[in-house]
Amino acid sequence: IAPGGVVRCWGINAHGELARAPFGIDGGGEFYFDAALADVALPRPARAVASAVDTACALDVDGHVWCWGSDLHGALGNFATPADPCNCEITPVQVDLPASVTVESISSAVMGAATCVVTEGEGLVYCWGESPTGEAGTIGDVYVPESPIRINGGAELHAIAVAAGVGGSCAIDLAGEVWCWGQNANGRLGVGTTDMAPHPTATRVVF
């Protein structure tokens, strides 16, 4: 983020994650890339950004979230269908969060396609994108619907920060407690047990 809340991107542009054309594969069979920094056309200044594998998102100063790039895994968090055949969008689209929600912080899985946010006030957690093991708060299908899902952690979960991951995501609450959800392989949920089942409901880590 540059001064004034301007978001600038550079690097590989395989799925429009730089928010500009050209993107995809060039005539030589290589992904387009651009080493030059260029502004992303956001409607408002940004105060945070989060980047996943093929998607990037920005949190603006009014607490709204905008995403661009690949929507293949529902990663844009919006019901709009990108016009490009690759399910790519170079124009940022607003994430379909409840109208009453103002977002405080954002996190994307660096090696995945899930994004989570924490809201101002209540500290509610919403996630969207790829969720094969419950990391975006749902199970059953590899990809969640293209609309954010509120993470169910019970009345006790009021988060101040969240970290989206591949296979599991975690949040920290006002009391300093850590809550995690997703797959419990290798004990990654921190509950003292290990299993391969998906756990879409946030559980308090046992220290």
PDB file of N, CA, C and O in Angstrom, residues 146-188:
ATOM      1  N   GLU A 146     -20.236 -18.854  -3.329  1.00  0.00           N
ATOM      2  CA  GLU A 146     -19.522 -17.593  -3.517  1.00  0.00           C
ATOM      3  C   GLU A 146     -20.130 -16.481  -2.668  1.00  0.00           C
ATOM      4  O   GLU A 146     -20.509 -15.424  -3.153  1.00  0.00           O
ATOM      5  N   SER A 147     -20.238 -16.736  -1.388  1.00  0.00           N
ATOM      6  CA  SER A 147     -20.730 -15.768  -0.431  1.00  0.00           C
ATOM      7  C   SER A 147     -20.117 -16.101   0.916  1.00  0.00           C
ATOM      8  O   SER A 147     -20.005 -17.282   1.266  1.00  0.00           O
ATOM      9  N   PRO A 148     -19.675 -15.120   1.672  1.00  0.00           N
ATOM     10  CA  PRO A 148     -19.000 -15.394   2.940  1.00  0.00           C
ATOM     11  C   PRO A 148     -19.876 -16.145   3.942  1.00  0.00           C
ATOM     12  O   PRO A 148     -21.093 -15.970   3.988  1.00  0.00           O
ATOM     13  N   ILE A 149     -19.232 -16.980   4.739  1.00  0.00           N
ATOM     14  CA  ILE A 149     -19.905 -17.765   5.769  1.00  0.00           C
ATOM     15  C   ILE A 149     -19.392 -17.313   7.133  1.00  0.00           C
ATOM     16  O   ILE A 149     -18.184 -17.197   7.338  1.00  0.00           O
ATOM     17  N   ARG A 150     -20.320 -17.092   8.058  1.00  0.00           N
ATOM     18  CA  ARG A 150     -19.915 -16.726   9.413  1.00  0.00           C
ATOM     19  C   ARG A 150     -19.407 -17.960  10.133  1.00  0.00           C
ATOM     20  O   ARG A 150     -20.046 -19.013  10.131  1.00  0.00           O
ATOM     21  N   ILE A 151     -18.243 -17.841  10.743  1.00  0.00           N
ATOM     22  CA  ILE A 151     -17.659 -18.961  11.471  1.00  0.00           C
ATOM     23  C   ILE A 151     -18.405 -19.135  12.790  1.00  0.00           C
ATOM     24  O   ILE A 151     -18.558 -18.198  13.563  1.00  0.00           O
ATOM     25  N   ASN A 152     -18.846 -20.357  13.037  1.00  0.00           N
ATOM     26  CA  ASN A 152     -19.585 -20.670  14.253  1.00  0.00           C
ATOM     27  C   ASN A 152     -18.613 -21.087  15.348  1.00  0.00           C
ATOM     28  O   ASN A 152     -18.057 -22.165  15.331  1.00  0.00           O
ATOM     29  N   GLY A 153     -18.420 -20.191  16.293  1.00  0.00           N
ATOM     30  CA  GLY A 153     -17.570 -20.519  17.429  1.00  0.00           C
ATOM     31  C   GLY A 153     -18.302 -20.378  18.739  1.00  0.00           C
ATOM     32  O   GLY A 153     -17.700 -20.395  19.806  1.00  0.00           O
ATOM     33  N   GLY A 154     -19.627 -20.222  18.663  1.00  0.00           N
ATOM     34  CA  GLY A 154     -20.392 -20.022  19.876  1.00  0.00           C
ATOM     35  C   GLY A 154     -20.337 -18.574  20.328  1.00  0.00           C
ATOM     36  O   GLY A 154     -19.636 -17.741  19.762  1.00  0.00           O
ATOM     37  N   ALA A 155     -21.062 -18.267  21.392  1.00  0.00           N
ATOM     38  CA  ALA A 155     -21.140 -16.898  21.889  1.00  0.00           C
ATOM     39  C   ALA A 155     -19.815 -16.395  22.439  1.00  0.00           C
ATOM     40  O   ALA A 155     -19.620 -15.197  22.611  1.00  0.00           O
ATOM     41  N   GLU A 156     -18.881 -17.300  22.696  1.00  0.00           N
ATOM     42  CA  GLU A 156     -17.621 -16.910  23.318  1.00  0.00           C
ATOM     43  C   GLU A 156     -16.619 -16.295  22.343  1.00  0.00           C
ATOM     44  O   GLU A 156     -15.674 -15.652  22.765  1.00  0.00           O
ATOM     45  N   LEU A 157     -16.787 -16.555  21.061  1.00  0.00           N
ATOM     46  CA  LEU A 157     -15.804 -16.103  20.083  1.00  0.00           C
ATOM     47  C   LEU A 157     -16.076 -14.676  19.627  1.00  0.00           C
ATOM     48  O   LEU A 157     -17.032 -14.411  18.889  1.00  0.00           O
ATOM     49  N   HIS A 158     -15.240 -13.762  20.095  1.00  0.00           N
ATOM     50  CA  HIS A 158     -15.259 -12.377  19.635  1.00  0.00           C
ATOM     51  C   HIS A 158     -13.820 -12.033  19.285  1.00  0.00           C
ATOM     52  O   HIS A 158     -13.014 -11.704  20.148  1.00  0.00           O
ATOM     53  N   ALA A 159     -13.496 -12.140  17.992  1.00  0.00           N
ATOM     54  CA  ALA A 159     -12.110 -12.088  17.544  1.00  0.00           C
ATOM     55  C   ALA A 159     -11.602 -10.665  17.376  1.00  0.00           C
ATOM     56  O   ALA A 159     -12.369  -9.717  17.146  1.00  0.00           O
ATOM     57  N   ILE A 160     -10.281 -10.541  17.500  1.00  0.00           N
ATOM     58  CA  ILE A 160      -9.618  -9.272  17.190  1.00  0.00           C
ATOM     59  C   ILE A 160      -8.675  -9.426  15.997  1.00  0.00           C
ATOM     60  O   ILE A 160      -8.241  -8.432  15.427  1.00  0.00           O
ATOM     61  N   ALA A 161      -8.375 -10.673  15.615  1.00  0.00           N
ATOM     62  CA  ALA A 161      -7.519 -10.933  14.453  1.00  0.00           C
ATOM     63  C   ALA A 161      -7.768 -12.348  13.975  1.00  0.00           C
ATOM     64  O   ALA A 161      -8.175 -13.218  14.755  1.00  0.00           O
ATOM     65  N   VAL A 162      -7.515 -12.586  12.687  1.00  0.00           N
ATOM     66  CA  VAL A 162      -7.715 -13.903  12.099  1.00  0.00           C
ATOM     67  C   VAL A 162      -6.564 -14.209  11.157  1.00  0.00           C
ATOM     68  O   VAL A 162      -5.961 -13.294  10.580  1.00  0.00           O
ATOM     69  N   ALA A 163      -6.255 -15.498  11.015  1.00  0.00           N
ATOM     70  CA  ALA A 163      -5.232 -15.958  10.069  1.00  0.00           C
ATOM     71  C   ALA A 163      -5.809 -17.110   9.264  1.00  0.00           C
ATOM     72  O   ALA A 163      -6.061 -18.193   9.805  1.00  0.00           O
ATOM     73  N   ALA A 164      -6.076 -16.869   7.974  1.00  0.00           N
ATOM     74  CA  ALA A 164      -6.598 -17.910   7.098  1.00  0.00           C
ATOM     75  C   ALA A 164      -5.457 -18.795   6.624  1.00  0.00           C
ATOM     76  O   ALA A 164      -4.365 -18.301   6.319  1.00  0.00           O
ATOM     77  N   GLY A 165      -5.701 -20.097   6.554  1.00  0.00           N
ATOM     78  CA  GLY A 165      -4.643 -21.012   6.136  1.00  0.00           C
ATOM     79  C   GLY A 165      -5.155 -22.104   5.232  1.00  0.00           C
ATOM     80  O   GLY A 165      -6.345 -22.187   4.920  1.00  0.00           O
ATOM     81  N   VAL A 166      -4.249 -22.971   4.785  1.00  0.00           N
ATOM     82  CA  VAL A 166      -4.591 -24.133   3.981  1.00  0.00           C
ATOM     83  C   VAL A 166      -4.812 -25.305   4.932  1.00  0.00           C
ATOM     84  O   VAL A 166      -3.903 -25.709   5.639  1.00  0.00           O
ATOM     85  N   GLY A 167      -6.027 -25.820   4.977  1.00  0.00           N
ATOM     86  CA  GLY A 167      -6.324 -26.926   5.876  1.00  0.00           C
ATOM     87  C   GLY A 167      -6.793 -26.479   7.238  1.00  0.00           C
ATOM     88  O   GLY A 167      -7.390 -27.258   7.982  1.00  0.00           O
ATOM     89  N   GLY A 168      -6.571 -25.229   7.592  1.00  0.00           N
ATOM     90  CA  GLY A 168      -7.011 -24.737   8.886  1.00  0.00           C
ATOM     91  C   GLY A 168      -6.835 -23.242   9.007  1.00  0.00           C
ATOM     92  O   GLY A 168      -5.932 -22.663   8.398  1.00  0.00           O
ATOM     93  N   SER A 169      -7.712 -22.612   9.766  1.00  0.00           N
ATOM     94  CA  SER A 169      -7.639 -21.177  10.026  1.00  0.00           C
ATOM     95  C   SER A 169      -7.793 -20.949  11.524  1.00  0.00           C
ATOM     96  O   SER A 169      -8.374 -21.776  12.230  1.00  0.00           O
ATOM     97  N   CYS A 170      -7.285 -19.819  12.014  1.00  0.00           N
ATOM     98  CA  CYS A 170      -7.335 -19.536  13.448  1.00  0.00           C
ATOM     99  C   CYS A 170      -7.641 -18.062  13.688  1.00  0.00           C
ATOM    100  O   CYS A 170      -7.369 -17.210  12.841  1.00  0.00           O
ATOM    101  N   ALA A 171      -8.193 -17.783  14.873  1.00  0.00           N
ATOM    102  CA  ALA A 171      -8.465 -16.408  15.289  1.00  0.00           C
ATOM    103  C   ALA A 171      -8.087 -16.253  16.751  1.00  0.00           C
ATOM    104  O   ALA A 171      -8.077 -17.221  17.511  1.00  0.00           O
ATOM    105  N   ILE A 172      -7.774 -15.032  17.150  1.00  0.00           N
ATOM    106  CA  ILE A 172      -7.491 -14.729  18.551  1.00  0.00           C
ATOM    107  C   ILE A 172      -8.576 -13.780  19.051  1.00  0.00           C
ATOM    108  O   ILE A 172      -8.991 -12.871  18.333  1.00  0.00           O
ATOM    109  N   ASP A 173      -9.051 -14.023  20.283  1.00  0.00           N
ATOM    110  CA  ASP A 173     -10.143 -13.214  20.802  1.00  0.00           C
ATOM    111  C   ASP A 173      -9.659 -12.144  21.775  1.00  0.00           C
ATOM    112  O   ASP A 173      -8.455 -12.006  22.039  1.00  0.00           O
ATOM    113  N   LEU A 174     -10.606 -11.393  22.318  1.00  0.00           N
ATOM    114  CA  LEU A 174     -10.284 -10.273  23.200  1.00  0.00           C
ATOM    115  C   LEU A 174      -9.539 -10.698  24.457  1.00  0.00           C
ATOM    116  O   LEU A 174      -8.762  -9.928  25.026  1.00  0.00           O
ATOM    117  N   ALA A 175      -9.786 -11.939  24.891  1.00  0.00           N
ATOM    118  CA  ALA A 175      -9.148 -12.440  26.106  1.00  0.00           C
ATOM    119  C   ALA A 175      -7.787 -13.078  25.838  1.00  0.00           C
ATOM    120  O   ALA A 175      -7.138 -13.578  26.755  1.00  0.00           O
ATOM    121  N   GLY A 176      -7.357 -13.069  24.581  1.00  0.00           N
ATOM    122  CA  GLY A 176      -6.077 -13.684  24.229  1.00  0.00           C
ATOM    123  C   GLY A 176      -6.173 -15.162  23.950  1.00  0.00           C
ATOM    124  O   GLY A 176      -5.150 -15.827  23.766  1.00  0.00           O
ATOM    125  N   GLU A 177      -7.404 -15.702  23.920  1.00  0.00           N
ATOM    126  CA  GLU A 177      -7.601 -17.120  23.602  1.00  0.00           C
ATOM    127  C   GLU A 177      -7.518 -17.310  22.084  1.00  0.00           C
ATOM    128  O   GLU A 177      -7.910 -16.433  21.309  1.00  0.00           O
ATOM    129  N   VAL A 178      -7.029 -18.484  21.666  1.00  0.00           N
ATOM    130  CA  VAL A 178      -6.912 -18.805  20.245  1.00  0.00           C
ATOM    131  C   VAL A 178      -7.957 -19.859  19.878  1.00  0.00           C
ATOM    132  O   VAL A 178      -8.141 -20.843  20.604  1.00  0.00           O
ATOM    133  N   TRP A 179      -8.625 -19.641  18.768  1.00  0.00           N
ATOM    134  CA  TRP A 179      -9.641 -20.561  18.262  1.00  0.00           C
ATOM    135  C   TRP A 179      -9.237 -20.997  16.863  1.00  0.00           C
ATOM    136  O   TRP A 179      -8.777 -20.180  16.060  1.00  0.00           O
ATOM    137  N   CYS A 180      -9.418 -22.278  16.547  1.00  0.00           N
ATOM    138  CA  CYS A 180      -9.057 -22.788  15.217  1.00  0.00           C
ATOM    139  C   CYS A 180     -10.161 -23.672  14.653  1.00  0.00           C
ATOM    140  O   CYS A 180     -10.955 -24.254  15.399  1.00  0.00           O
ATOM    141  N   TRP A 181     -10.190 -23.785  13.343  1.00  0.00           N
ATOM    142  CA  TRP A 181     -11.143 -24.651  12.656  1.00  0.00           C
ATOM    143  C   TRP A 181     -10.505 -25.155  11.373  1.00  0.00           C
ATOM    144  O   TRP A 181      -9.559 -24.573  10.846  1.00  0.00           O
ATOM    145  N   GLY A 182     -10.997 -26.290  10.855  1.00  0.00           N
ATOM    146  CA  GLY A 182     -10.424 -26.918   9.668  1.00  0.00           C
ATOM    147  C   GLY A 182     -10.102 -28.368   9.944  1.00  0.00           C
ATOM    148  O   GLY A 182     -10.784 -29.042  10.721  1.00  0.00           O
ATOM    149  N   GLN A 183      -9.052 -28.870   9.348  1.00  0.00           N
ATOM    150  CA  GLN A 183      -8.649 -30.260   9.545  1.00  0.00           C
ATOM    151  C   GLN A 183      -7.713 -30.380  10.745  1.00  0.00           C
ATOM    152  O   GLN A 183      -6.877 -29.507  10.973  1.00  0.00           O
ATOM    153  N   ASN A 184      -7.851 -31.489  11.481  1.00  0.00           N
ATOM    154  CA  ASN A 184      -7.056 -31.684  12.692  1.00  0.00           C
ATOM    155  C   ASN A 184      -5.888 -32.636  12.476  1.00  0.00           C
ATOM    156  O   ASN A 184      -5.389 -33.254  13.418  1.00  0.00           O
ATOM    157  N   ALA A 185      -5.438 -32.769  11.227  1.00  0.00           N
ATOM    158  CA  ALA A 185      -4.269 -33.620  10.945  1.00  0.00           C
ATOM    159  C   ALA A 185      -3.060 -33.084  11.696  1.00  0.00           C
ATOM    160  O   ALA A 185      -2.844 -31.878  11.769  1.00  0.00           O
ATOM    161  N   ASN A 186      -2.314 -33.980  12.284  1.00  0.00           N
ATOM    162  CA  ASN A 186      -1.109 -33.619  13.048  1.00  0.00           C
ATOM    163  C   ASN A 186      -1.428 -32.703  14.231  1.00  0.00           C
ATOM    164  O   ASN A 186      -0.550 -31.999  14.733  1.00  0.00           O
ATOM    165  N   GLY A 187      -2.685 -32.723  14.653  1.00  0.00           N
ATOM    166  CA  GLY A 187      -3.060 -31.934  15.819  1.00  0.00           C
ATOM    167  C   GLY A 187      -3.070 -30.447  15.582  1.00  0.00           C
ATOM    168  O   GLY A 187      -2.943 -29.661  16.532  1.00  0.00           O
ATOM    169  N   ARG A 188      -3.276 -30.006  14.350  1.00  0.00           N
ATOM    170  CA  ARG A 188      -3.129 -28.585  14.020  1.00  0.00           C
ATOM    171  C   ARG A 188      -4.193 -27.700  14.671  1.00  0.00           C
ATOM    172  O   ARG A 188      -4.001 -26.481  14.746  1.00  0.00           O
TER     173      ARG A 188
END
